[in-house]
């Protein structure tokens, strides 16, 4: 019988590998398992951490982000059926999806962020739908997908340079908008700062923002919102 | 008869006051009316704009943010039953609420941002619940409200200084977290920059961020998400 | 007899007032007289400088920008028929206009920059046409004025916050776009930095940018371009 | 019969390649075709996009900027008579030119930006004239080309380090000045920031600014202005 | 007989190698020998400097930080029993330790800074104890080591991203906290700036901060404090 | 009987005043009571919070920092024997002191930060000793107090402008150095940024840094270290 | 008898006022007395410090910079014949001058920095000559004073906005140029940052830079150089 | 016969190579020839420019800075007796020296900037004297060279990290101090920003600053001052 107290973190909620303390209790606490950020970790250490998480919850895919070629190779050696999209990897079965997340990008150069967001949405249990290259310099491209944006549970907008796309979309539809600035651009772009500031200062109400190039964070947030919008959260988190 | 096409913006969807083009079509397009940002506008101009919005949709409160004392006085002269909370004003009947938004702040100095967020949530049709002063330097204060955070449809976390609270909450519960950095602090706080960067770089997954001191933006976003989580969006936007 | 060499600056092309060296030769060199930036100058000194310029070229209005109330009072005491629009003042007859400059703003709070730009366009010999409050959060307001933008010789776009309006307009029409970021906004707006960076990184081709709140600079540039577009520059500068 | 409505963007104004939505309607809307920013795009994808644009308007050259060696090779394989200048490529016939754009640089290290600007001016239908290495530390080099600057329809000034050249030129002649800061320099140059800020704060009236190293943007703007100065815009855009 | 005056620096307190003036008097002045920062020095020069320091005080290990592979090889050639941990090297006998420094890190990617801090603590005469990967997104991992933190003489907290860990630990225990921001993260992390600002603005009292990735500085400071806490400083510095 | 477990935070460790959750458990957890940061709080609310803390632990002074004149007046009305030094106030008996903290400042303009640090050191149970105005431009002033620095348990160095003093002192003595940058200066000082960066990059080993003007944080840290250096920590925290 | 050793600082080279340690030995060490920076000091404390310096060396004027009206009043009460120029004050006899320092400013708004520099040059024993308002937008004003610049021993160039004037002058003459950026300007001027960066990146060789608005620093440096250029330094410093 | 007018720049004072306008008149105007900044120039173009300058004034060495290995090789192929020190090259006979410039560095890692400054001083006609590695963390190393600093005509101080050395030296001696910040350091050093800001805010009077790593600029300035200090400038510039 769940008693409320049972959900609280205990000292045994993590596995101590010496070089890492893997948070196997996060699935219980938050409804989603820990995700492995591969950058800066040795491939072998990454495999070991994934292994602990996979063993702890084999029914739910483990997500690995910012994986280099070496990481991907090491993960595929161990789990040949791992799903790989550019720098994002999933080990284990993807969950069933609820709700719909539309991912829109301003240009084709934003593609790697789109891929990270899309795979994260799927691994966190919602259905991603991708629409690329609808920058504001050709406004009719935005207007052409308006119905699609309107029907989504949440929209993720990914754009570099001046980052104006979330403002335009946020003024067109009432769907919640999660904006992701990208580092695409040069000069006074300052590696994504211009898009970041632009999105934070959006004149359209209800635009929220993630870190530069952070498709993962946007994907997690959007999936959580989208799956709640469909059948209520209690079904999902406490089946 | 609404025909899908009728929802598209038309040249007549705004009222031209000469000094302002009031967007009376936003309610139809996005499900929520235009909001008036009072800062930098003359009190008389503010009253005139509110008047146009109120006339266009008398059944839904018009929200005015960043109102000075002079703005408040002018609005109250015209609409004596206007609701005022610090610098936020509402003219007209508040909507029924759906869903629940918990608003958490790190310290008592964040109070004005809490007020703006809370009133916005209510004006955008969701129920705000405020928990103040649960900064991370006294972690047990956070742990004590864990059930409340867990039960919310969305959590708005407002904090200044290092802005660490969203990371702590984002690791405790799976509720979507909207973070608002505040300008509370001094020195290397750089008017809220430290909290802003901290929140954008949160190691907890699924934290999204608003502009510094932007309780309004967080409120709009949170209300939109929360009311969708209850009975589906279509009831709300197309009654 | 003008001989080409006569247009070159000479040591006598300025009037030395001790505290200032008034550039009375600029009208000959560049086709437009020197303009007085009042901020930081004593009102009496400002009057003295204007007097020198007015005497040197009484047929063309002297423009004074960033005038405080004290400056305005001192100027009006001396020249009762001076034209005043907020912080911009003109002493002497305004020139005939050639070409048309459309000045568009994102919000009503940008009004003081609009006023500076508009009066400068007129003082530099072109006809200003002002369209205010057409922010991108209500895109139909932009689309409604498209014909007007299309017909202009040059468009000045003034906007704060994320500064997205020039990108939207630059993608709609082929008219040259001069963008002016304003300091309207708060928090991560950083006193206009967000709009400035947004405009510098515009994905629409052919958008050029002025300093934050610099309606004057945009007005000078736009007027010079507009009057050239009509009857050729030689008529104007060498009548 | 053109009816005003026919110029408006339609949902069919772009070609959807899946990974890109090519804006083939921009030529009609703005008088100039879409340009391909190659950086971050696969060479094959670049070729495909160019192909769509070239097919849609074979009578006007397609411009490709920031092309790497791999891009250039792929483009030349497909169109052997493509024109290449450093990182800028043109596919298809260059337009006839109207008006004259003088491009001035402060030093020989600014050469790649000069090349981008020059080729863009030509592809956008005006005649570029290049004068390199006239930095302000040798003022007589500027004075020596004064007649040339005076006779131009518009001057593009390209400079790194302190970016003082536009101020000097803007005080000498009345020709409209478009300034391009470059990243040439080191230390407190901060990758072009010093030149950018210098140009934005120019004490010469009527100087407008582009992004750092953005020879393309300056070229588009300058060509549009220059060709309008000659025979009126209507000839060009609606032949 | 020490006479107070004898401790003062003299012109002979350094050894002039021509390219370097090695401060052999620092051990007497401050109780700890000079440390060699290898970055930017030639391997041979590094060996020569270490040699001077080692000769001057053979009883106390010389510490070398930020050593490249080439530096390590050169040092090991000369002193085969040098101790090497990643980029930190010690030549000569390590001192006996007094007091205990607990080094805590937020994630496994902070490992290289942990190694530098740990080896420095040992070389400066205190006992390091390392606890890695206890980030705030899994708070129970922090709570599980609370007793250990409480029992330390000083705690060094190493974290990247938002740098929130020192605030959480500083609110849990009264042990002095030395915080080290790391450059781990991306985007608006700005190479460690977010963690640096977060730590400087910590709402927990008594948190002090080192430079980004500066495990060395934190190690020196922590060791000095820890060894004083045990038996009084005079034993250590004046045996 | 204390059992180790009893020290852990419980939900009853704070007092909920509605507008504030006062952390009365901090004294037990960390050995020092919560401190009240008055800036941004109403004087009456400040008095109420102080009252809760004072009642919970009447034997130990409550410290209030950044108090305005209105705060001071309200506090003195309630507790006439409150100790006031510029903007710092203490209510209740000051603790006995252990250990010695020397506070050194670079110039007389740093006085308000010196006062905050000094009073904090005393309220946290150590003995402050202040030496003002020993800037590096007159090095002999530093050398003259060397014995005093050498004899301290910890040195707090407070300086604005270039913040070089900690480097000089850190190279002279082995005493742990806590550096506080101040906002004293102008221009490229950028409100204390120059001193902050200077101190973070100190070439002297073992210098740690606090936020700009943060005499309080330095005082807490220094007092904690100093009192541990004398008789061992256990006497203090568990009497 | 001076013996070389006697010039070294001694512990008695300063006067300890409790709140300040006045460096009365600086005149002997460096050839110039200490200067009092009044900002942030109480008027009475300022008078006391000046009194100590004046008594120690009555034959050489004491300089006080950044004096407010209250400072000036207090100083004049005590020394009625004090010389005052805006915010700079001198108490005691001005030294005879050697060498000539030309001070050039870009605009009349830079006047207060010019005044500080000019009075400092005089108090440090060289002859200032001021030429104001020769901004680069009117180049002939610079060319007109070329002989004067050429004949100076050192030139101090004071300018705000883009700070281009030192580059122009540095390319015209071989006189050493000391550049002072001012905070004159607005927007992307960022309180003098644009002029500072411009001057640091000057393409003219041999331009050195002072802090923003630091007329004092430039004056000291220029005077020291100028008086050495005339009759050799030994006459001056060791009469 | 020199007539005053003859020194003025003429249109023939430069040689137009097409890709560069070599300023051969600078020697006459400023007393020193143009210097070639090799970075970003092709080796062959560099050789060609040097050739023009060398031909115009064979009696005075041409200086080339920031030369890569390829530049050095090309220059040595053409002029086998070129003098090379790291990245600085001189072609032609070095001038006789007058006056003495002491160049002091804080650490051995600053060596490449020291080399650039030293060679520039020599090429501009003064005698450099180098003292390396006298950082402030070992103050006695500075005090040991005090006589040498005192006897110099000008001191160039080169330091990275916190850049405190110029403040210390500026307080010790009255010799004019030219400070050069270097990019040596890491983390919050921000590529030399910390040293730059530190030097600009020096509390020692009369410290002037060059761009980060700009040994060349400091060398030019110092040489010009030093040679004037000896026998008067007129001998040098007009022999």
Tab-separated table of N, CA and C in Angstrom, chain D residues 153-237:
chain	number	residue	atom	x	y	z
D	153	UNK	N	26.694	56.103	-54.966
D	153	UNK	CA	25.301	56.165	-54.513
D	153	UNK	C	25.215	55.764	-53.057
D	154	UNK	N	26.069	54.851	-52.660
D	154	UNK	CA	26.145	54.449	-51.261
D	154	UNK	C	27.555	53.912	-51.035
D	155	UNK	N	28.084	54.097	-49.815
D	155	UNK	CA	29.422	53.623	-49.488
D	155	UNK	C	29.316	52.532	-48.417
D	156	UNK	N	29.974	51.407	-48.666
D	156	UNK	CA	30.089	50.358	-47.653
D	156	UNK	C	31.487	50.449	-47.061
D	157	UNK	N	31.573	50.652	-45.741
D	157	UNK	CA	32.872	50.796	-45.087
D	157	UNK	C	33.116	49.581	-44.191
D	158	UNK	N	34.199	48.872	-44.479
D	158	UNK	CA	34.518	47.621	-43.791
D	158	UNK	C	35.805	47.802	-43.002
D	159	UNK	N	35.738	47.606	-41.665
D	159	UNK	CA	36.935	47.823	-40.855
D	159	UNK	C	36.874	47.023	-39.568
D	160	UNK	N	38.040	46.598	-39.086
D	160	UNK	CA	38.133	45.888	-37.825
D	160	UNK	C	38.732	46.788	-36.761
D	161	UNK	N	39.409	46.179	-35.789
D	161	UNK	CA	40.056	46.921	-34.706
D	161	UNK	C	39.100	47.944	-34.076
D	162	UNK	N	39.414	49.244	-34.109
D	162	UNK	CA	38.538	50.218	-33.456
D	162	UNK	C	37.392	50.679	-34.347
D	163	UNK	N	37.386	50.302	-35.616
D	163	UNK	CA	36.255	50.628	-36.484
D	163	UNK	C	35.985	52.102	-36.645
D	164	UNK	N	37.048	52.913	-36.758
D	164	UNK	CA	36.870	54.370	-36.801
D	164	UNK	C	36.604	54.903	-38.199
D	165	UNK	N	36.856	54.097	-39.212
D	165	UNK	CA	36.790	54.600	-40.586
D	165	UNK	C	35.409	55.164	-40.968
D	166	UNK	N	34.297	54.526	-40.614
D	166	UNK	CA	32.994	55.102	-40.984
D	166	UNK	C	32.774	56.495	-40.415
D	167	UNK	N	33.278	56.748	-39.191
D	167	UNK	CA	33.118	58.082	-38.611
D	167	UNK	C	33.853	59.126	-39.442
D	168	UNK	N	35.063	58.777	-39.855
D	168	UNK	CA	35.854	59.719	-40.647
D	168	UNK	C	35.190	59.980	-41.993
D	169	UNK	N	34.765	58.915	-42.659
D	169	UNK	CA	34.125	59.069	-43.974
D	169	UNK	C	32.772	59.761	-43.836
D	170	UNK	N	32.027	59.401	-42.799
D	170	UNK	CA	30.705	60.000	-42.596
D	170	UNK	C	30.770	61.489	-42.329
D	171	UNK	N	31.910	61.982	-41.868
D	171	UNK	CA	32.068	63.416	-41.651
D	171	UNK	C	32.573	64.134	-42.880
D	172	UNK	N	33.088	63.359	-43.849
D	172	UNK	CA	33.661	63.961	-45.059
D	172	UNK	C	32.647	64.136	-46.177
D	173	UNK	N	31.768	63.149	-46.333
D	173	UNK	CA	30.825	63.189	-47.459
D	173	UNK	C	29.399	62.943	-46.981
D	174	UNK	N	28.422	63.307	-47.821
D	174	UNK	CA	27.031	63.122	-47.470
D	174	UNK	C	26.436	61.840	-48.024
D	175	UNK	N	27.247	61.043	-48.678
D	175	UNK	CA	26.791	59.759	-49.209
D	175	UNK	C	26.360	58.850	-48.050
D	176	UNK	N	25.244	58.106	-48.180
D	176	UNK	CA	24.854	57.181	-47.109
D	176	UNK	C	25.946	56.135	-46.865
D	177	UNK	N	26.271	55.911	-45.580
D	177	UNK	CA	27.363	55.012	-45.212
D	177	UNK	C	26.821	53.773	-44.485
D	178	UNK	N	27.129	52.596	-45.040
D	178	UNK	CA	26.791	51.329	-44.395
D	178	UNK	C	28.088	50.737	-43.842
D	179	UNK	N	28.172	50.562	-42.519
D	179	UNK	CA	29.412	50.128	-41.885
D	179	UNK	C	29.359	48.640	-41.542
D	180	UNK	N	30.463	47.946	-41.799
D	180	UNK	CA	30.576	46.525	-41.456
D	180	UNK	C	31.783	46.325	-40.548
D	181	UNK	N	31.564	46.011	-39.274
D	181	UNK	CA	32.697	45.700	-38.399
D	181	UNK	C	33.249	44.318	-38.747
D	182	UNK	N	34.567	44.171	-38.661
D	182	UNK	CA	35.134	42.840	-38.887
D	182	UNK	C	35.798	42.343	-37.610
D	183	UNK	N	36.060	41.041	-37.606
D	183	UNK	CA	36.671	40.425	-36.428
D	183	UNK	C	38.187	40.523	-36.459
D	184	UNK	N	38.733	41.356	-37.353
D	184	UNK	CA	40.183	41.522	-37.436
D	184	UNK	C	40.690	42.257	-36.187
D	185	UNK	N	41.668	41.690	-35.534
D	185	UNK	CA	42.224	42.259	-34.309
D	185	UNK	C	42.475	41.164	-33.301
D	186	UNK	N	42.780	41.552	-32.076
D	186	UNK	CA	43.028	40.547	-31.034
D	186	UNK	C	42.797	41.189	-29.672
D	187	UNK	N	42.812	40.382	-28.633
D	187	UNK	CA	42.698	40.899	-27.273
D	187	UNK	C	41.350	41.560	-27.024
D	188	UNK	N	41.394	42.816	-26.579
D	188	UNK	CA	40.180	43.537	-26.244
D	188	UNK	C	39.334	43.865	-27.470
D	189	UNK	N	39.709	43.346	-28.597
D	189	UNK	CA	38.879	43.401	-29.801
D	189	UNK	C	37.668	42.507	-29.619
D	190	UNK	N	37.834	41.459	-28.825
D	190	UNK	CA	36.755	40.521	-28.524
D	190	UNK	C	35.989	40.095	-29.776
D	191	UNK	N	36.759	39.621	-30.762
D	191	UNK	CA	36.179	39.048	-31.992
D	191	UNK	C	35.270	40.006	-32.753
D	192	UNK	N	35.602	41.261	-32.732
D	192	UNK	CA	34.847	42.230	-33.520
D	192	UNK	C	33.964	43.146	-32.700
D	193	UNK	N	33.866	42.879	-31.405
D	193	UNK	CA	32.992	43.705	-30.557
D	193	UNK	C	33.441	45.167	-30.550
D	194	UNK	N	34.752	45.408	-30.499
D	194	UNK	CA	35.225	46.793	-30.438
D	194	UNK	C	34.812	47.565	-31.686
D	195	UNK	N	34.975	46.955	-32.851
D	195	UNK	CA	34.585	47.645	-34.085
D	195	UNK	C	33.071	47.809	-34.152
D	196	UNK	N	32.334	46.802	-33.696
D	196	UNK	CA	30.871	46.889	-33.715
D	196	UNK	C	30.392	48.052	-32.854
D	197	UNK	N	30.869	48.125	-31.615
D	197	UNK	CA	30.437	49.201	-30.725
D	197	UNK	C	30.889	50.552	-31.253
D	198	UNK	N	32.111	50.606	-31.772
D	198	UNK	CA	32.594	51.854	-32.325
D	198	UNK	C	31.677	52.368	-33.425
D	199	UNK	N	31.276	51.489	-34.326
D	199	UNK	CA	30.444	51.924	-35.452
D	199	UNK	C	29.037	52.300	-34.990
D	200	UNK	N	28.494	51.566	-34.021
D	200	UNK	CA	27.156	51.897	-33.513
D	200	UNK	C	27.150	53.265	-32.826
D	201	UNK	N	28.280	53.659	-32.274
D	201	UNK	CA	28.383	54.922	-31.559
D	201	UNK	C	29.033	56.024	-32.380
D	202	UNK	N	29.086	55.834	-33.674
D	202	UNK	CA	29.752	56.827	-34.516
D	202	UNK	C	29.185	58.224	-34.294
D	203	UNK	N	30.092	59.204	-34.169
D	203	UNK	CA	29.652	60.585	-33.985
D	203	UNK	C	29.277	61.224	-35.318
D	204	UNK	N	29.537	60.523	-36.423
D	204	UNK	CA	29.110	61.042	-37.720
D	204	UNK	C	27.650	60.643	-37.933
D	205	UNK	N	26.829	61.572	-38.394
D	205	UNK	CA	25.405	61.242	-38.548
D	205	UNK	C	25.168	60.337	-39.751
D	206	UNK	N	24.191	59.449	-39.604
D	206	UNK	CA	23.754	58.685	-40.756
D	206	UNK	C	24.601	57.484	-41.080
D	207	UNK	N	25.291	56.938	-40.092
D	207	UNK	CA	26.031	55.690	-40.303
D	207	UNK	C	25.176	54.536	-39.769
D	208	UNK	N	24.897	53.554	-40.588
D	208	UNK	CA	24.163	52.377	-40.132
D	208	UNK	C	25.096	51.169	-40.167
D	209	UNK	N	24.750	50.132	-39.404
D	209	UNK	CA	25.715	49.071	-39.112
D	209	UNK	C	25.125	47.685	-39.399
D	210	UNK	N	25.999	46.760	-39.812
D	210	UNK	CA	25.634	45.355	-40.018
D	210	UNK	C	26.322	44.491	-38.970
D	211	UNK	N	25.977	43.225	-38.949
D	211	UNK	CA	26.616	42.268	-38.055
D	211	UNK	C	28.119	42.160	-38.374
D	212	UNK	N	28.890	41.692	-37.430
D	212	UNK	CA	30.323	41.501	-37.590
D	212	UNK	C	30.615	40.563	-38.773
D	213	UNK	N	31.488	40.977	-39.651
D	213	UNK	CA	31.907	40.203	-40.830
D	213	UNK	C	30.781	39.975	-41.831
D	214	UNK	N	29.682	40.722	-41.691
D	214	UNK	CA	28.520	40.467	-42.538
D	214	UNK	C	28.574	41.270	-43.829
D	215	UNK	N	29.482	40.932	-44.707
D	215	UNK	CA	29.584	41.595	-46.000
D	215	UNK	C	28.341	41.366	-46.839
D	216	UNK	N	27.712	40.214	-46.653
D	216	UNK	CA	26.500	39.897	-47.406
D	216	UNK	C	25.375	40.891	-47.101
D	217	UNK	N	25.078	41.073	-45.832
D	217	UNK	CA	23.979	41.970	-45.461
D	217	UNK	C	24.204	43.380	-45.961
D	218	UNK	N	25.445	43.843	-45.831
D	218	UNK	CA	25.761	45.186	-46.313
D	218	UNK	C	25.586	45.269	-47.823
D	219	UNK	N	26.003	44.207	-48.512
D	219	UNK	CA	25.886	44.188	-49.970
D	219	UNK	C	24.439	44.237	-50.428
D	220	UNK	N	23.571	43.469	-49.791
D	220	UNK	CA	22.150	43.477	-50.159
D	220	UNK	C	21.569	44.873	-49.976
D	221	UNK	N	21.800	45.411	-48.786
D	221	UNK	CA	21.230	46.720	-48.468
D	221	UNK	C	21.736	47.789	-49.443
D	222	UNK	N	23.053	47.788	-49.643
D	222	UNK	CA	23.659	48.824	-50.490
D	222	UNK	C	23.150	48.715	-51.925
D	223	UNK	N	23.052	47.493	-52.437
D	223	UNK	CA	22.579	47.326	-53.820
D	223	UNK	C	21.139	47.815	-53.953
D	224	UNK	N	20.310	47.501	-52.972
D	224	UNK	CA	18.916	47.946	-53.043
D	224	UNK	C	18.813	49.467	-53.073
D	225	UNK	N	19.636	50.110	-52.233
D	225	UNK	CA	19.609	51.567	-52.211
D	225	UNK	C	20.156	52.124	-53.522
D	226	UNK	N	21.277	51.581	-53.962
D	226	UNK	CA	21.952	52.142	-55.138
D	226	UNK	C	21.086	52.048	-56.390
D	227	UNK	N	20.458	50.912	-56.583
D	227	UNK	CA	19.687	50.777	-57.815
D	227	UNK	C	18.422	51.638	-57.785
D	228	UNK	N	17.924	51.940	-56.604
D	228	UNK	CA	16.793	52.869	-56.499
D	228	UNK	C	17.204	54.302	-56.840
D	229	UNK	N	18.480	54.609	-56.564
D	229	UNK	CA	18.934	55.989	-56.747
D	229	UNK	C	19.028	56.379	-58.217
D	230	UNK	N	19.035	55.380	-59.100
D	230	UNK	CA	19.299	55.699	-60.496
D	230	UNK	C	18.019	55.987	-61.277
D	231	UNK	N	17.179	54.997	-61.380
D	231	UNK	CA	16.045	55.190	-62.282
D	231	UNK	C	14.705	54.986	-61.609
D	232	UNK	N	14.706	55.004	-60.272
D	232	UNK	CA	13.428	54.752	-59.592
D	232	UNK	C	13.270	53.259	-59.398
D	233	UNK	N	12.632	52.879	-58.328
D	233	UNK	CA	12.557	51.472	-57.974
D	233	UNK	C	11.615	50.674	-58.852
D	234	UNK	N	10.568	51.279	-59.363
D	234	UNK	CA	9.513	50.528	-60.034
D	234	UNK	C	10.034	49.827	-61.273
D	235	UNK	N	10.992	50.460	-61.928
D	235	UNK	CA	11.589	49.819	-63.106
D	235	UNK	C	12.216	48.490	-62.716
D	236	UNK	N	12.908	48.522	-61.606
D	236	UNK	CA	13.641	47.327	-61.219
D	236	UNK	C	12.714	46.210	-60.758
D	237	UNK	N	11.873	46.526	-59.813
D	237	UNK	CA	11.096	45.449	-59.208
D	237	UNK	C	9.893	45.008	-60.042
